Every structure is written in C-alpha cells, then in structure tokens.
Amino acid sequence: LISCEHGARRVTRTELTGHVTVLMDSFDGKRLNAPNDVVVKSDDSIWFTDPGYGILLDYEGGRADFELPTRVYRIDGQTGAATVVIEEMDRPNGLCFSPDESILYVADSGTPKHILAFDVNDDGTLSNSRVFADMRPGLADGMRVDEDGNLWTSAGWGGADWNGVHCFAPDGTLIGRIHIAEPGSNVCFGGYFKNRLFITAGRSLYAIFLNTRGVQTP
C-alpha cells in the first residue's frame, strides 16, 4: 500500500507484514510540504502531488512553514531516485494516468481551478501541458479513468449542484455528473467487476454501480 501522509509529510509503502518503508520525506535536504495523492505507473515509478494542504491548518496535519514549492514528483521504480516533473501548478492535487499511460492528468485546486493534461515521455518527463477541463466555480480532487479513457473526478466547493463526481470524455467534454450531499474528495473503482465507483467525502463514503469498468493500476 502506497500512502501520502499529511502529518508525517512523507510517502510510504506498507507491506503485508505491516512494515512501513519511507519512500520519500524530503527533497534537496528540505522536508516535503504534505504529500496529497499518489499513483503508480506500470514501470513501478511512483508519482505524487505535494500541495501542502496538511501544513496550512492543524485540521489535516500540523501547521508549519513551507520548505519547498508546491510540485509533482516522480520516484523511479528501480533506483528510488526522485525528480520534479511539474512545478508550475499552484496546488497540484489529484492525479491519474490515461489507460495507456501516455497522458497524466493533474487537478490544480489552487488558481486557476482546472485539470491539466500532460504527455508522458519515455524518459519519465512530461511535455505539452494543456488545460483538459475548467472546474470553476468549484474544484477537482481525486480522480480515476475507466477502460474507455473517460476521466471521473471528485468535485465540490462550487455550490450544491457541483458536489460529487464529474465525468469527462477523453477530449475534455463533460459527459455527466453524480450528485452527492457534500463535496467529494476522491474516487476509486472496485467490486468484483470493477464497475462500482466509491466516492469519499468529508463525512461519508458513497458507492454507485456504473455501466463501465475502471482501469486498475498496478
């Protein structure tokens, strides 16, 4: 289990035995802000966002000063070496790959509130940054893709009609929304056929069966 820990400001791997290995807690001798979301690519590289929400308030971690800019990092699956892959985003948040891993989607919950798409290069770098979807007046958080390449992102903070999950086609067209009673924070496909979408929120866990199946990450 790969986890982002706000309080400890680190990314860890928990083994089946319960042993915890720290994968990354600093960069260039400075502490990470508060890693937020993480995805593992098929080459075993680990990609995570570090927006710092966990050190803005005591509620989500512990108030502290920023030592690093808000960034997206990549940990090499073979060497464990860390590199910065994105540093032009205000508050990088949820992230996921397209089904063929040629595109990385990253939600920016800062300003402007949009989802960016990047081409993934063979050397682990990113290029061709572009706006995939404008999430104003609300914002996007955790996200996943289905087997057809549609992007399912949790959403909220834009009014009652905005709370829940927004589904976008691969070209960025909004397909539809799933409404819940509070802002959504993350999503995950599960169930025997991987056709059940689980939605986390501030106080609740929701689930809904869909007519599609999620792409399963390693």
mmCIF file of C-alpha atoms in Angstrom:
data_model
loop_
_atom_site.group_PDB
_atom_site.id
_atom_site.type_symbol
_atom_site.label_atom_id
_atom_site.label_comp_id
_atom_site.label_asym_id
_atom_site.label_seq_id
_atom_site.Cartn_x
_atom_site.Cartn_y
_atom_site.Cartn_z
ATOM 1 C CA LEU A 1 0.000 0.000 0.000
ATOM 2 C CA ILE A 2 1.470 3.343 -1.110
ATOM 3 C CA SER A 3 0.325 6.230 1.105
ATOM 4 C CA CYS A 4 0.654 10.001 1.265
ATOM 5 C CA GLU A 5 0.901 11.128 4.889
ATOM 6 C CA HIS A 6 -0.019 14.700 5.776
ATOM 7 C CA GLY A 7 1.081 14.653 9.392
ATOM 8 C CA ALA A 8 4.447 12.976 8.822
ATOM 9 C CA ARG A 9 4.918 14.799 5.489
ATOM 10 C CA ARG A 10 6.078 11.724 3.612
ATOM 11 C CA VAL A 11 5.251 8.992 1.096
ATOM 12 C CA THR A 12 5.399 5.443 2.443
ATOM 13 C CA ARG A 13 4.913 1.810 1.434
ATOM 14 C CA THR A 14 3.181 -0.537 3.886
ATOM 15 C CA GLU A 15 3.964 -4.237 3.374
ATOM 16 C CA LEU A 16 1.589 -7.136 4.043
ATOM 17 C CA THR A 17 3.542 -7.724 7.254
ATOM 18 C CA GLY A 18 2.704 -4.217 8.444
ATOM 19 C CA HIS A 19 6.268 -2.983 7.997
ATOM 20 C CA VAL A 20 6.390 0.634 6.785
ATOM 21 C CA THR A 21 9.110 1.856 4.425
ATOM 22 C CA VAL A 22 9.620 5.583 3.901
ATOM 23 C CA LEU A 23 9.923 6.182 0.160
ATOM 24 C CA MET A 24 10.409 9.947 0.349
ATOM 25 C CA ASP A 25 10.140 12.637 3.011
ATOM 26 C CA SER A 26 12.486 15.335 1.706
ATOM 27 C CA PHE A 27 13.995 16.773 -1.454
ATOM 28 C CA ASP A 28 17.295 18.647 -1.699
ATOM 29 C CA GLY A 29 17.604 18.470 2.079
ATOM 30 C CA LYS A 30 14.220 20.102 2.734
ATOM 31 C CA ARG A 31 11.058 18.488 4.090
ATOM 32 C CA LEU A 32 8.171 17.794 1.762
ATOM 33 C CA ASN A 33 5.142 20.002 2.328
ATOM 34 C CA ALA A 34 2.377 17.415 2.810
ATOM 35 C CA PRO A 35 2.022 14.795 0.035
ATOM 36 C CA ASN A 36 -1.600 14.558 -1.042
ATOM 37 C CA ASP A 37 -2.288 12.000 -3.795
ATOM 38 C CA VAL A 38 -0.270 9.257 -5.463
ATOM 39 C CA VAL A 39 -0.408 6.941 -8.473
ATOM 40 C CA VAL A 40 1.859 4.060 -9.501
ATOM 41 C CA LYS A 41 2.781 3.551 -13.163
ATOM 42 C CA SER A 42 3.271 0.112 -14.725
ATOM 43 C CA ASP A 43 7.061 0.610 -14.687
ATOM 44 C CA ASP A 44 6.797 0.823 -10.862
ATOM 45 C CA SER A 45 7.530 4.557 -10.796
ATOM 46 C CA ILE A 46 5.580 6.472 -8.146
ATOM 47 C CA TRP A 47 4.095 9.879 -8.953
ATOM 48 C CA PHE A 48 2.668 12.126 -6.245
ATOM 49 C CA THR A 49 1.471 15.669 -5.612
ATOM 50 C CA ASP A 50 2.734 17.874 -2.781
ATOM 51 C CA PRO A 51 0.376 20.879 -2.468
ATOM 52 C CA GLY A 52 0.900 21.451 1.242
ATOM 53 C CA TYR A 53 -2.697 21.344 2.478
ATOM 54 C CA GLY A 54 -1.561 19.349 5.503
ATOM 55 C CA ILE A 55 0.590 22.195 6.824
ATOM 56 C CA LEU A 56 -1.833 25.045 6.156
ATOM 57 C CA LEU A 57 -4.078 24.088 9.092
ATOM 58 C CA ASP A 58 -3.840 21.824 12.116
ATOM 59 C CA TYR A 59 -7.032 20.065 10.970
ATOM 60 C CA GLU A 60 -5.380 17.995 8.211
ATOM 61 C CA GLY A 61 -1.905 17.627 9.666
ATOM 62 C CA GLY A 62 0.009 20.281 11.547
ATOM 63 C CA ARG A 63 0.554 23.924 10.725
ATOM 64 C CA ALA A 64 4.116 24.560 9.513
ATOM 65 C CA ASP A 65 6.120 26.698 7.111
ATOM 66 C CA PHE A 66 6.629 25.620 3.510
ATOM 67 C CA GLU A 67 10.184 24.493 2.820
ATOM 68 C CA LEU A 68 9.617 23.606 -0.841
ATOM 69 C CA PRO A 69 7.454 24.878 -3.724
ATOM 70 C CA THR A 70 4.223 23.019 -4.489
ATOM 71 C CA ARG A 71 5.178 20.331 -7.020
ATOM 72 C CA VAL A 72 4.556 16.938 -8.557
ATOM 73 C CA TYR A 73 7.342 14.392 -8.031
ATOM 74 C CA ARG A 74 8.329 11.093 -9.617
ATOM 75 C CA ILE A 75 10.159 8.343 -7.724
ATOM 76 C CA ASP A 76 11.994 5.959 -10.063
ATOM 77 C CA GLY A 77 10.770 2.409 -9.586
ATOM 78 C CA GLN A 78 14.222 0.881 -9.997
ATOM 79 C CA THR A 79 16.615 3.330 -8.343
ATOM 80 C CA GLY A 80 14.347 5.177 -5.917
ATOM 81 C CA ALA A 81 15.702 8.492 -7.201
ATOM 82 C CA ALA A 82 13.245 11.395 -7.050
ATOM 83 C CA THR A 83 12.776 14.091 -9.684
ATOM 84 C CA VAL A 84 10.468 17.083 -10.071
ATOM 85 C CA VAL A 85 8.111 16.605 -13.021
ATOM 86 C CA ILE A 86 5.751 19.583 -12.510
ATOM 87 C CA GLU A 87 6.372 22.834 -10.670
ATOM 88 C CA GLU A 88 4.171 25.365 -12.445
ATOM 89 C CA MET A 89 0.936 24.456 -10.631
ATOM 90 C CA ASP A 90 -0.478 26.374 -7.662
ATOM 91 C CA ARG A 91 -1.976 23.455 -5.684
ATOM 92 C CA PRO A 92 -1.443 20.146 -7.532
ATOM 93 C CA ASN A 93 -3.949 17.695 -6.101
ATOM 94 C CA GLY A 94 -5.482 14.523 -7.583
ATOM 95 C CA LEU A 95 -3.708 12.756 -10.437
ATOM 96 C CA CYS A 96 -4.047 9.685 -12.660
ATOM 97 C CA PHE A 97 -2.851 8.247 -15.956
ATOM 98 C CA SER A 98 -4.851 7.550 -19.095
ATOM 99 C CA PRO A 99 -5.441 3.811 -19.762
ATOM 100 C CA ASP A 100 -2.322 3.544 -21.958
ATOM 101 C CA GLU A 101 -0.320 5.785 -19.587
ATOM 102 C CA SER A 102 0.512 8.210 -22.395
ATOM 103 C CA ILE A 103 -1.228 11.103 -20.600
ATOM 104 C CA LEU A 104 -1.019 12.268 -16.984
ATOM 105 C CA TYR A 105 -3.978 14.231 -15.631
ATOM 106 C CA VAL A 106 -3.421 16.506 -12.632
ATOM 107 C CA ALA A 107 -6.008 18.616 -10.817
ATOM 108 C CA ASP A 108 -4.968 22.099 -9.693
ATOM 109 C CA SER A 109 -7.117 23.094 -6.716
ATOM 110 C CA GLY A 110 -5.472 26.498 -6.456
ATOM 111 C CA THR A 111 -5.695 29.263 -9.036
ATOM 112 C CA PRO A 112 -6.932 28.681 -11.671
ATOM 113 C CA LYS A 113 -9.054 25.702 -10.692
ATOM 114 C CA HIS A 114 -8.649 23.353 -13.616
ATOM 115 C CA ILE A 115 -7.411 19.920 -14.657
ATOM 116 C CA LEU A 116 -4.244 19.832 -16.742
ATOM 117 C CA ALA A 117 -3.146 17.076 -19.127
ATOM 118 C CA PHE A 118 0.492 16.271 -19.921
ATOM 119 C CA ASP A 119 2.098 13.922 -22.423
ATOM 120 C CA VAL A 120 4.246 11.289 -20.675
ATOM 121 C CA ASN A 121 7.643 10.803 -22.304
ATOM 122 C CA ASP A 122 9.654 7.576 -22.311
ATOM 123 C CA ASP A 123 12.301 9.089 -20.024
ATOM 124 C CA GLY A 124 9.775 9.891 -17.290
ATOM 125 C CA THR A 125 9.467 13.585 -18.107
ATOM 126 C CA LEU A 126 6.301 15.432 -19.121
ATOM 127 C CA SER A 127 5.554 17.751 -22.034
ATOM 128 C CA ASN A 128 2.725 19.506 -23.883
ATOM 129 C CA SER A 129 0.902 20.906 -20.859
ATOM 130 C CA ARG A 130 -2.679 21.901 -21.675
ATOM 131 C CA VAL A 131 -5.969 22.588 -19.925
ATOM 132 C CA PHE A 132 -8.167 19.492 -20.017
ATOM 133 C CA ALA A 133 -11.156 20.847 -18.075
ATOM 134 C CA ASP A 134 -12.096 24.070 -16.297
ATOM 135 C CA MET A 135 -13.511 23.220 -12.858
ATOM 136 C CA ARG A 136 -14.683 26.697 -11.823
ATOM 137 C CA PRO A 137 -16.640 27.710 -9.792
ATOM 138 C CA GLY A 138 -15.643 24.612 -7.808
ATOM 139 C CA LEU A 139 -12.558 22.431 -7.898
ATOM 140 C CA ALA A 140 -11.434 18.887 -8.685
ATOM 141 C CA ASP A 141 -9.774 16.499 -6.258
ATOM 142 C CA GLY A 142 -9.008 12.772 -6.579
ATOM 143 C CA MET A 143 -9.649 11.125 -9.959
ATOM 144 C CA ARG A 144 -9.582 7.845 -11.902
ATOM 145 C CA VAL A 145 -10.128 6.729 -15.505
ATOM 146 C CA ASP A 146 -12.360 3.995 -16.870
ATOM 147 C CA GLU A 147 -11.476 1.456 -19.561
ATOM 148 C CA ASP A 148 -12.787 3.809 -22.277
ATOM 149 C CA GLY A 149 -10.496 6.619 -21.174
ATOM 150 C CA ASN A 150 -13.182 8.727 -19.524
ATOM 151 C CA LEU A 151 -11.987 10.712 -16.508
ATOM 152 C CA TRP A 152 -14.015 10.523 -13.276
ATOM 153 C CA THR A 153 -13.075 13.262 -10.833
ATOM 154 C CA SER A 154 -14.412 14.101 -7.410
ATOM 155 C CA ALA A 155 -15.578 17.696 -7.196
ATOM 156 C CA GLY A 156 -17.005 20.275 -4.841
ATOM 157 C CA TRP A 157 -16.899 23.735 -3.309
ATOM 158 C CA GLY A 158 -18.850 25.271 -6.180
ATOM 159 C CA GLY A 159 -22.345 25.049 -4.746
ATOM 160 C CA ALA A 160 -24.719 22.158 -4.079
ATOM 161 C CA ASP A 161 -25.020 21.251 -7.772
ATOM 162 C CA TRP A 162 -21.225 20.953 -8.034
ATOM 163 C CA ASN A 163 -20.700 18.415 -5.226
ATOM 164 C CA GLY A 164 -19.999 14.821 -6.242
ATOM 165 C CA VAL A 165 -18.279 13.384 -9.301
ATOM 166 C CA HIS A 166 -17.844 14.851 -12.776
ATOM 167 C CA CYS A 167 -17.180 12.559 -15.749
ATOM 168 C CA PHE A 168 -15.253 13.835 -18.778
ATOM 169 C CA ALA A 169 -14.660 12.216 -22.170
ATOM 170 C CA PRO A 170 -11.036 11.866 -23.346
ATOM 171 C CA ASP A 171 -11.411 15.122 -25.306
ATOM 172 C CA GLY A 172 -12.468 17.037 -22.175
ATOM 173 C CA THR A 173 -16.201 17.128 -22.930
ATOM 174 C CA LEU A 174 -18.351 16.876 -19.793
ATOM 175 C CA ILE A 175 -20.415 13.674 -20.026
ATOM 176 C CA GLY A 176 -22.329 13.990 -16.780
ATOM 177 C CA ARG A 177 -22.300 14.382 -13.018
ATOM 178 C CA ILE A 178 -23.103 12.269 -9.983
ATOM 179 C CA HIS A 179 -24.529 14.462 -7.228
ATOM 180 C CA ILE A 180 -23.919 13.850 -3.528
ATOM 181 C CA ALA A 181 -24.800 15.902 -0.460
ATOM 182 C CA GLU A 182 -21.270 17.169 0.258
ATOM 183 C CA PRO A 183 -18.047 17.945 -1.622
ATOM 184 C CA GLY A 184 -16.340 14.835 -2.993
ATOM 185 C CA SER A 185 -12.681 14.251 -2.130
ATOM 186 C CA ASN A 186 -11.644 11.095 -4.001
ATOM 187 C CA VAL A 187 -12.893 8.201 -6.125
ATOM 188 C CA CYS A 188 -11.924 4.589 -6.707
ATOM 189 C CA PHE A 189 -13.278 1.760 -8.873
ATOM 190 C CA GLY A 190 -13.908 -1.503 -7.037
ATOM 191 C CA GLY A 191 -16.146 -4.534 -6.753
ATOM 192 C CA TYR A 192 -15.776 -7.913 -8.460
ATOM 193 C CA PHE A 193 -16.222 -6.466 -11.958
ATOM 194 C CA LYS A 194 -14.548 -3.121 -11.153
ATOM 195 C CA ASN A 195 -17.793 -1.388 -12.124
ATOM 196 C CA ARG A 196 -18.619 0.128 -8.750
ATOM 197 C CA LEU A 197 -17.423 3.663 -8.081
ATOM 198 C CA PHE A 198 -16.610 4.517 -4.473
ATOM 199 C CA ILE A 199 -16.678 8.209 -3.551
ATOM 200 C CA THR A 200 -15.155 9.641 -0.390
ATOM 201 C CA ALA A 201 -16.343 12.895 1.140
ATOM 202 C CA GLY A 202 -15.764 14.815 4.344
ATOM 203 C CA ARG A 203 -18.096 12.690 6.472
ATOM 204 C CA SER A 204 -19.307 9.858 4.240
ATOM 205 C CA LEU A 205 -18.439 7.068 1.823
ATOM 206 C CA TYR A 206 -20.723 6.670 -1.203
ATOM 207 C CA ALA A 207 -20.914 3.907 -3.832
ATOM 208 C CA ILE A 208 -22.694 3.588 -7.171
ATOM 209 C CA PHE A 209 -22.728 0.901 -9.875
ATOM 210 C CA LEU A 210 -21.777 2.097 -13.376
ATOM 211 C CA ASN A 211 -22.082 0.814 -16.936
ATOM 212 C CA THR A 212 -18.308 0.906 -17.312
ATOM 213 C CA ARG A 213 -15.278 -0.510 -15.556
ATOM 214 C CA GLY A 214 -12.286 1.222 -14.084
ATOM 215 C CA VAL A 215 -8.717 0.838 -15.244
ATOM 216 C CA GLN A 216 -6.826 -0.924 -12.494
ATOM 217 C CA THR A 217 -3.425 0.420 -11.563
ATOM 218 C CA PRO A 218 -0.631 -1.964 -10.547
#
